[in-house]
CSV table of C-alpha atoms in Angstrom, one decimal:
chain,number,residue,atom,x,y,z
A,1,UNK,CA,69.8,-7.3,19.1
A,2,UNK,CA,72.9,-9.8,20.6
A,3,UNK,CA,70.3,-12.1,22.8
A,4,UNK,CA,68.2,-12.2,19.0
A,5,UNK,CA,71.3,-13.1,17.2
A,6,UNK,CA,72.5,-15.5,19.9
A,7,UNK,CA,69.1,-17.1,20.1
A,8,UNK,CA,69.4,-17.9,16.4
A,9,UNK,CA,72.6,-19.4,16.1
A,10,UNK,CA,72.0,-21.4,18.9
A,11,UNK,CA,68.7,-22.5,17.9
A,12,UNK,CA,70.6,-23.8,15.0
A,13,UNK,CA,73.1,-25.8,16.5
A,14,UNK,CA,76.6,-24.7,17.6
A,15,UNK,CA,78.1,-28.0,17.1
A,16,UNK,CA,81.1,-27.6,14.4
A,17,UNK,CA,84.3,-29.2,14.8
A,18,UNK,CA,83.4,-30.6,18.2
A,19,UNK,CA,86.0,-33.3,19.5
A,20,UNK,CA,83.5,-35.4,20.3
A,21,UNK,CA,85.4,-37.6,23.0
A,22,UNK,CA,86.2,-33.9,24.9
A,23,UNK,CA,83.5,-31.9,26.7
A,24,UNK,CA,84.5,-27.8,26.9
A,25,UNK,CA,84.1,-26.2,30.4
A,26,UNK,CA,84.3,-22.4,30.6
A,27,UNK,CA,84.3,-19.9,33.7
A,28,UNK,CA,86.0,-17.2,34.7
A,29,UNK,CA,87.9,-18.2,37.5
A,30,UNK,CA,91.5,-18.0,36.3
A,31,UNK,CA,93.2,-16.7,39.9
A,32,UNK,CA,94.0,-19.3,42.5
A,33,UNK,CA,93.2,-20.8,44.0
A,34,UNK,CA,89.8,-21.9,42.7
A,35,UNK,CA,91.3,-22.6,39.2
A,36,UNK,CA,93.0,-25.5,40.4
A,37,UNK,CA,90.5,-26.2,42.2
A,38,UNK,CA,88.2,-26.5,39.7
A,39,UNK,CA,91.0,-28.1,37.0
A,40,UNK,CA,91.4,-31.2,39.5
A,41,UNK,CA,88.2,-32.1,39.8
A,42,UNK,CA,86.5,-31.6,36.8
A,43,UNK,CA,89.8,-33.8,35.9
A,44,UNK,CA,88.1,-36.1,38.0
A,45,UNK,CA,84.1,-35.7,37.0
A,46,UNK,CA,85.7,-36.9,33.2
A,47,UNK,CA,87.2,-39.8,34.5
A,48,UNK,CA,83.7,-41.0,35.8
A,49,UNK,CA,81.6,-40.2,32.9
A,50,UNK,CA,84.0,-41.5,30.7
A,51,UNK,CA,85.1,-38.3,28.8
A,52,UNK,CA,87.7,-35.5,28.8
A,53,UNK,CA,87.3,-31.9,29.8
A,54,UNK,CA,88.7,-29.2,28.6
A,55,UNK,CA,88.2,-26.4,31.3
A,56,UNK,CA,89.1,-22.3,30.2
A,57,UNK,CA,88.7,-19.7,31.8
A,58,UNK,CA,88.4,-16.2,31.2
A,59,UNK,CA,88.3,-12.9,32.8
A,60,UNK,CA,84.8,-12.1,34.3
A,61,UNK,CA,83.9,-8.9,32.9
A,62,UNK,CA,84.6,-10.4,29.3
A,63,UNK,CA,82.8,-14.0,30.4
A,64,UNK,CA,79.0,-13.7,28.5
A,65,UNK,CA,80.2,-10.9,26.0
A,66,UNK,CA,83.1,-14.0,24.7
A,67,UNK,CA,79.7,-16.2,24.9
A,68,UNK,CA,78.1,-14.3,22.8
A,69,UNK,CA,80.8,-13.9,20.4
A,70,UNK,CA,81.5,-18.0,20.6
A,71,UNK,CA,78.0,-18.0,19.3
A,72,UNK,CA,78.4,-16.4,16.7
A,73,UNK,CA,81.3,-18.4,15.0
A,74,UNK,CA,79.3,-21.9,16.8
A,75,UNK,CA,81.8,-22.3,19.2
A,76,UNK,CA,79.5,-22.2,22.8
A,77,UNK,CA,81.5,-24.9,25.6
A,78,UNK,CA,79.1,-27.9,26.5
A,79,UNK,CA,78.9,-26.4,30.0
A,80,UNK,CA,78.8,-22.4,30.5
A,81,UNK,CA,79.7,-21.5,34.4
A,82,UNK,CA,78.1,-18.0,34.8
A,83,UNK,CA,77.5,-15.5,37.6
A,84,UNK,CA,74.2,-16.4,39.7
A,85,UNK,CA,72.6,-12.8,38.7
A,86,UNK,CA,73.5,-13.4,35.1
A,87,UNK,CA,70.8,-16.5,34.4
A,88,UNK,CA,67.9,-14.4,34.3
A,89,UNK,CA,69.3,-12.8,31.2
A,90,UNK,CA,71.1,-15.7,28.8
A,91,UNK,CA,68.1,-17.2,29.7
A,92,UNK,CA,65.9,-15.4,27.6
A,93,UNK,CA,68.2,-15.6,25.1
A,94,UNK,CA,66.8,-19.6,24.9
A,95,UNK,CA,70.7,-20.5,24.6
A,96,UNK,CA,70.7,-22.4,27.5
A,97,UNK,CA,68.9,-26.2,27.9
A,98,UNK,CA,66.6,-26.4,31.2
A,99,UNK,CA,68.5,-28.8,33.1
A,100,UNK,CA,65.6,-31.1,34.0
A,101,UNK,CA,65.5,-32.1,30.0
A,102,UNK,CA,68.4,-33.7,30.3
A,103,UNK,CA,68.8,-34.7,33.2
A,104,UNK,CA,70.2,-32.5,35.8
A,105,UNK,CA,69.0,-31.6,38.4
A,106,UNK,CA,68.9,-29.4,42.3
A,107,UNK,CA,68.1,-31.9,43.7
A,108,UNK,CA,69.5,-31.7,47.3
A,109,UNK,CA,70.6,-28.3,47.0
A,110,UNK,CA,69.6,-25.8,49.3
A,111,UNK,CA,66.6,-24.1,48.2
A,112,UNK,CA,67.4,-20.7,48.7
A,113,UNK,CA,70.9,-21.8,46.5
A,114,UNK,CA,68.8,-23.3,43.9
A,115,UNK,CA,66.6,-20.4,43.1
A,116,UNK,CA,70.2,-18.8,42.1
A,117,UNK,CA,69.5,-20.6,38.7
A,118,UNK,CA,65.8,-20.0,38.1
A,119,UNK,CA,64.6,-18.1,35.5
A,120,UNK,CA,60.8,-17.9,35.6
A,121,UNK,CA,60.4,-21.0,37.2
A,122,UNK,CA,62.4,-23.3,35.3
A,123,UNK,CA,65.8,-24.7,36.5
A,124,UNK,CA,68.6,-23.1,34.0
A,125,UNK,CA,71.1,-23.8,36.8
A,126,UNK,CA,72.8,-25.3,39.6
A,127,UNK,CA,75.5,-23.8,41.6
A,128,UNK,CA,78.1,-25.9,43.5
A,129,UNK,CA,79.2,-24.2,45.7
A,130,UNK,CA,78.2,-20.6,46.7
A,131,UNK,CA,79.9,-17.1,49.0
A,132,UNK,CA,78.4,-14.3,51.0
A,133,UNK,CA,79.4,-11.5,52.5
A,134,UNK,CA,80.6,-10.8,55.9
A,135,UNK,CA,82.6,-7.8,58.2
A,136,UNK,CA,86.3,-9.4,58.5
A,137,UNK,CA,88.1,-7.1,61.4
A,138,UNK,CA,92.3,-6.9,62.6
A,139,UNK,CA,91.9,-9.1,65.9
A,140,UNK,CA,95.3,-7.0,67.6
A,141,UNK,CA,93.8,-3.5,66.4
A,142,UNK,CA,91.0,-3.9,68.1
A,143,UNK,CA,92.0,-5.3,71.8
A,144,UNK,CA,94.6,-2.6,71.5
A,145,UNK,CA,91.8,-0.1,71.9
A,146,UNK,CA,89.3,-2.2,74.3
A,147,UNK,CA,86.8,-3.0,71.2
A,148,UNK,CA,84.3,-5.9,70.3
A,149,UNK,CA,83.5,-6.7,66.8
A,150,UNK,CA,80.1,-4.7,65.8
A,151,UNK,CA,76.6,-6.0,65.6
A,152,UNK,CA,75.0,-3.1,65.4
A,153,UNK,CA,75.0,-0.1,62.5
A,154,UNK,CA,75.1,2.5,66.2
A,155,UNK,CA,78.4,0.0,66.8
A,156,UNK,CA,79.6,-0.3,63.5
A,157,UNK,CA,80.1,3.7,63.2
A,158,UNK,CA,81.4,3.9,66.5
A,159,UNK,CA,84.3,1.3,66.4
A,160,UNK,CA,85.1,2.2,63.3
A,161,UNK,CA,85.6,5.9,64.6
A,162,UNK,CA,87.2,4.6,67.4
A,163,UNK,CA,89.6,2.3,65.2
A,164,UNK,CA,90.7,5.6,62.9
A,165,UNK,CA,94.3,6.4,63.4
A,166,UNK,CA,96.6,8.1,61.1
A,167,UNK,CA,98.3,4.3,60.5
A,168,UNK,CA,94.9,2.8,59.4
A,169,UNK,CA,91.0,3.4,59.2
A,170,UNK,CA,88.6,2.2,60.7
A,171,UNK,CA,86.7,0.2,58.4
A,172,UNK,CA,86.6,-0.3,54.2
A,173,UNK,CA,84.3,-1.6,51.7
A,174,UNK,CA,83.7,-1.5,48.0
A,175,UNK,CA,81.2,1.3,46.8
A,176,UNK,CA,82.4,0.9,43.3
A,177,UNK,CA,80.7,2.0,40.2
A,178,UNK,CA,79.6,-1.6,39.4
A,179,UNK,CA,78.3,-4.9,40.2
A,180,UNK,CA,80.4,-5.6,43.3
A,181,UNK,CA,79.1,-2.0,44.8
A,182,UNK,CA,76.0,-2.7,44.7
A,183,UNK,CA,76.7,-6.5,45.4
A,184,UNK,CA,78.6,-5.2,49.4
A,185,UNK,CA,75.4,-2.9,49.3
A,186,UNK,CA,72.9,-5.1,49.8
A,187,UNK,CA,73.9,-6.6,52.7
A,188,UNK,CA,73.2,-3.5,54.4
A,189,UNK,CA,70.1,-2.5,52.3
A,190,UNK,CA,68.2,-5.2,52.7
A,191,UNK,CA,68.5,-5.4,57.0
A,192,UNK,CA,67.3,-2.6,57.0
A,193,UNK,CA,64.1,-3.4,55.8
A,194,UNK,CA,64.4,-1.8,51.7
A,195,UNK,CA,63.3,-3.4,48.9
A,196,UNK,CA,65.9,-3.2,45.6
A,197,UNK,CA,62.4,-2.5,43.6
A,198,UNK,CA,61.8,0.7,45.9
A,199,UNK,CA,65.2,1.9,46.3
A,200,UNK,CA,63.5,5.2,47.4
A,201,UNK,CA,62.3,4.8,50.5
A,202,UNK,CA,63.5,5.7,54.1
A,203,UNK,CA,64.6,2.7,55.0
A,204,UNK,CA,66.8,2.8,51.8
A,205,UNK,CA,67.9,5.8,52.2
A,206,UNK,CA,68.9,4.8,56.0
A,207,UNK,CA,71.6,2.4,54.8
A,208,UNK,CA,73.5,4.5,52.4
A,209,UNK,CA,73.0,7.2,54.4
A,210,UNK,CA,75.3,4.6,56.6
A,211,UNK,CA,78.1,4.1,53.7
A,212,UNK,CA,78.2,8.3,53.9
A,213,UNK,CA,79.1,9.1,56.9
A,214,UNK,CA,81.7,6.3,57.6
A,215,UNK,CA,83.4,8.3,54.5
A,216,UNK,CA,82.9,11.4,55.8
A,217,UNK,CA,83.9,10.7,59.6
A,218,UNK,CA,86.9,9.6,57.7
A,219,UNK,CA,86.6,6.2,59.0
A,220,UNK,CA,86.4,4.6,55.8
A,221,UNK,CA,88.1,6.3,53.0
A,222,UNK,CA,87.0,8.2,49.9
A,223,UNK,CA,88.8,5.7,48.0
A,224,UNK,CA,86.1,3.0,48.9
A,225,UNK,CA,84.4,5.2,45.4
A,226,UNK,CA,87.6,3.3,43.7
A,227,UNK,CA,87.8,0.7,45.6
A,228,UNK,CA,86.8,-3.7,44.6
A,229,UNK,CA,86.4,-5.8,46.5
A,230,UNK,CA,89.8,-7.7,45.7
A,231,UNK,CA,91.3,-3.8,46.2
A,232,UNK,CA,89.8,-3.8,49.4
A,233,UNK,CA,91.1,-7.3,51.2
A,234,UNK,CA,94.8,-5.7,49.9
A,235,UNK,CA,94.2,-2.6,52.0
A,236,UNK,CA,93.4,-5.1,55.0
A,237,UNK,CA,96.3,-7.5,54.8
A,238,UNK,CA,98.8,-4.5,54.4
A,239,UNK,CA,97.5,-2.9,57.8
A,240,UNK,CA,95.7,0.3,56.6
A,241,UNK,CA,92.0,-1.0,56.9
A,242,UNK,CA,90.7,-2.1,61.0
A,243,UNK,CA,87.8,-3.6,59.2
A,244,UNK,CA,86.4,-4.4,56.0
A,245,UNK,CA,83.2,-5.8,54.5
A,246,UNK,CA,84.6,-9.1,52.1
A,247,UNK,CA,83.5,-12.8,51.1
A,248,UNK,CA,85.1,-15.7,52.3
A,249,UNK,CA,86.7,-16.5,49.2
A,250,UNK,CA,89.4,-14.0,50.7
A,251,UNK,CA,90.4,-16.0,53.3
A,252,UNK,CA,93.1,-17.7,51.9
A,253,UNK,CA,94.9,-14.6,51.6
A,254,UNK,CA,94.5,-13.4,54.8
A,255,UNK,CA,95.9,-16.7,56.4
A,256,UNK,CA,98.8,-16.2,53.8
A,257,UNK,CA,99.5,-12.6,55.6
A,258,UNK,CA,102.4,-12.7,58.4
A,259,UNK,CA,101.6,-11.7,61.4
A,260,UNK,CA,97.6,-11.2,60.5
A,261,UNK,CA,95.0,-11.9,63.3
A,262,UNK,CA,91.8,-11.7,61.9
A,263,UNK,CA,88.4,-12.5,62.6
A,264,UNK,CA,84.9,-12.4,60.7
A,265,UNK,CA,81.5,-12.0,61.9
A,266,UNK,CA,78.3,-10.9,60.6
A,267,UNK,CA,78.0,-7.5,58.9
A,268,UNK,CA,76.0,-5.5,61.3
A,269,UNK,CA,72.0,-4.9,61.5
A,270,UNK,CA,70.7,-1.6,62.0
A,271,UNK,CA,69.5,-3.0,65.6
A,272,UNK,CA,70.0,-6.1,67.8
A,273,UNK,CA,68.0,-8.8,66.6
A,274,UNK,CA,67.4,-7.5,63.2
A,275,UNK,CA,68.1,-10.5,61.1
A,276,UNK,CA,71.0,-10.4,58.9
A,277,UNK,CA,70.6,-10.4,54.6
A,278,UNK,CA,73.0,-10.8,51.9
A,279,UNK,CA,73.1,-11.7,48.4
A,280,UNK,CA,74.1,-15.0,47.5
A,281,UNK,CA,77.6,-14.5,45.4
A,282,UNK,CA,78.9,-17.6,43.1
A,283,UNK,CA,78.4,-19.1,39.7
A,284,UNK,CA,76.0,-21.5,38.3
A,285,UNK,CA,76.7,-24.0,35.9
A,286,UNK,CA,74.4,-24.7,32.6
A,287,UNK,CA,74.2,-26.3,29.6
A,288,UNK,CA,73.7,-23.9,26.0
A,289,UNK,CA,72.4,-26.4,23.4
A,290,UNK,CA,74.6,-27.9,21.3
A,291,UNK,CA,73.2,-31.4,20.3
A,292,UNK,CA,71.3,-34.1,22.4
A,293,UNK,CA,74.2,-36.4,22.9
A,294,UNK,CA,76.1,-33.7,24.2
A,295,UNK,CA,74.4,-32.0,26.1
A,296,UNK,CA,73.2,-35.5,28.3
A,297,UNK,CA,77.1,-35.7,28.5
A,298,UNK,CA,77.4,-32.5,29.7
A,299,UNK,CA,74.4,-32.4,32.4
A,300,UNK,CA,76.3,-35.7,33.7
A,301,UNK,CA,79.2,-33.3,34.3
A,302,UNK,CA,77.2,-31.1,36.1
A,303,UNK,CA,75.6,-33.7,38.2
A,304,UNK,CA,79.2,-35.1,38.9
A,305,UNK,CA,80.7,-31.4,40.2
A,306,UNK,CA,77.5,-31.6,41.9
A,307,UNK,CA,78.5,-34.6,44.6
A,308,UNK,CA,78.7,-34.2,48.1
A,309,UNK,CA,82.7,-35.4,47.3
A,310,UNK,CA,83.2,-33.0,44.3
A,311,UNK,CA,81.6,-30.1,46.5
A,312,UNK,CA,83.9,-30.4,49.6
A,313,UNK,CA,86.4,-31.0,47.3
A,314,UNK,CA,86.0,-27.5,46.2
A,315,UNK,CA,84.5,-25.5,48.6
A,316,UNK,CA,87.4,-27.2,50.7
A,317,UNK,CA,90.4,-26.0,48.6
A,318,UNK,CA,88.4,-21.8,47.9
A,319,UNK,CA,87.1,-21.0,51.1
A,320,UNK,CA,83.4,-21.4,50.2
A,321,UNK,CA,80.7,-22.9,51.1
A,322,UNK,CA,78.5,-25.9,49.6
A,323,UNK,CA,75.1,-25.4,48.1
A,324,UNK,CA,74.2,-29.3,49.7
A,325,UNK,CA,73.8,-28.9,53.0
A,326,UNK,CA,74.7,-32.6,53.6
A,327,UNK,CA,78.1,-31.1,52.3
A,328,UNK,CA,78.2,-28.6,54.2
A,329,UNK,CA,77.5,-30.2,57.5
A,330,UNK,CA,80.5,-32.4,57.1
A,331,UNK,CA,82.9,-29.5,55.5
A,332,UNK,CA,82.0,-27.1,58.8
A,333,UNK,CA,84.3,-28.8,61.7
A,334,UNK,CA,87.4,-28.4,59.1
A,335,UNK,CA,86.2,-24.5,59.0
A,336,UNK,CA,86.3,-22.7,61.4
A,337,UNK,CA,88.2,-19.6,60.5
A,338,UNK,CA,85.0,-18.7,57.9
A,339,UNK,CA,82.7,-20.5,60.2
A,340,UNK,CA,79.9,-17.0,59.7
A,341,UNK,CA,79.8,-17.8,56.4
A,342,UNK,CA,77.9,-21.1,56.6
A,343,UNK,CA,75.1,-19.2,58.9
A,344,UNK,CA,75.0,-16.2,56.1
A,345,UNK,CA,74.8,-18.2,53.2
A,346,UNK,CA,72.1,-19.6,55.0
A,347,UNK,CA,70.0,-16.7,55.3
A,348,UNK,CA,71.2,-15.3,52.3
A,349,UNK,CA,68.8,-15.1,49.0
A,350,UNK,CA,69.3,-14.5,44.9
A,351,UNK,CA,70.0,-11.2,43.8
A,352,UNK,CA,67.0,-11.6,40.9
A,353,UNK,CA,64.6,-13.2,43.2
A,354,UNK,CA,62.2,-10.4,42.4
A,355,UNK,CA,63.6,-8.9,39.3
A,356,UNK,CA,64.8,-11.1,36.8
A,357,UNK,CA,66.2,-9.5,33.9
A,358,UNK,CA,65.6,-5.8,35.1
A,359,UNK,CA,68.3,-6.4,37.8
A,360,UNK,CA,71.6,-4.8,35.6
A,361,UNK,CA,69.6,-1.9,35.7
A,362,UNK,CA,68.5,-1.7,39.1
A,363,UNK,CA,72.1,-2.2,40.3
A,364,UNK,CA,73.8,0.4,37.8
A,365,UNK,CA,71.3,3.3,39.2
A,366,UNK,CA,72.3,1.7,42.8
A,367,UNK,CA,75.9,2.2,41.7
A,368,UNK,CA,75.5,5.6,40.8
A,369,UNK,CA,73.6,6.7,43.2
A,370,UNK,CA,76.1,5.4,46.0
A,371,UNK,CA,78.9,6.9,44.1
A,372,UNK,CA,76.8,10.1,44.1
A,373,UNK,CA,75.6,10.1,47.9
A,374,UNK,CA,79.4,9.5,49.0
A,375,UNK,CA,80.7,12.0,46.3
A,376,UNK,CA,78.7,14.7,48.2
A,377,UNK,CA,76.8,15.5,44.3
A,378,UNK,CA,73.8,15.0,46.1
A,379,UNK,CA,71.9,13.5,49.2
A,380,UNK,CA,71.3,9.7,49.7
A,381,UNK,CA,67.7,10.5,49.8
A,382,UNK,CA,68.3,12.6,46.3
A,383,UNK,CA,70.6,10.1,45.0
A,384,UNK,CA,67.9,7.1,45.7
A,385,UNK,CA,65.2,8.9,44.3
A,386,UNK,CA,67.2,9.5,40.9
A,387,UNK,CA,68.2,5.9,41.0
A,388,UNK,CA,64.5,4.9,41.3
A,389,UNK,CA,63.6,6.5,38.3
A,390,UNK,CA,66.1,5.1,36.4
A,391,UNK,CA,65.8,1.7,37.3
A,392,UNK,CA,62.2,1.7,36.8
A,393,UNK,CA,61.6,4.8,33.6
A,394,UNK,CA,57.8,5.8,33.3
A,395,UNK,CA,56.7,4.4,36.8
């Protein structure tokens, strides 16, 4: 119903009371260092295209609901930055302008990254920077026990067990009942040969069993069930975790932590030689329907934000990876401590690639299964069988 209302409102033209000398840009980047990085680059691009840009942020869980409310008051922003999995669902409302209609494109962007902004073959958004997940580790803790960063699931379990002491657990990750928990689990689901379209497969159960066993052995705390990714980072910087699964954007806080000697490697895979596979994180810039001249000016802004120079400026300030391979190649030598993410991003893919608008329901079923299995209320097989039924009712 909300989608239908939004479609109708946008179709009528949400242009009342707009400043003809200003574009509005809304995202959920209210925290540093991303906030300042976006502020600075939007100001530079505004100067280049000859218009002021007003940048404002809301919390991540409120961005789409707020966009719906703004539609009802005919005040949608000129550029709306969405978490990339939200693109298909939002595109179905017909609130977004296909970018090729207003002169914006994904030219020069890595093909796997460009996919995050497509729905049914149409380009609705482009990502200036992206991120992914990897395994951070405390060098000092590993060196004390003579351990090396693990490369396989078997090594991960063994290393986490050795690193677990009364002072710290071996590993932490987010198994929270949210899109964050589902996002983290995909980094284990996919390398094992599983597919989000078939959650009841033996391969999917094997991935979930790894998480369950880490918690039951005490190598990971039960509190992973309530940890968001920021909580995992806080536990790692406090010295309560020897390893953690987390994203490139956490590196700034790690660098600021006194005495923390850390490294980062790809997330372990089931067997040595198996290709890593994680989900692409990051946001895409979309252009809501307003009026033709504003849409074209918004496209100019989006294009400016996707130049090599702009991508490098934002990515270097916020520990992200430029979506343009040429820009990434320029920045990579300056990002030695998070260089692994450049390789990870190259093989990552969109969460909605196969499922489109079905991704949110599948993610909910997935995180419910994770919570059930780790809590001991069901075996991984039972939890994922239920998840498959929930994600695909009537199948």
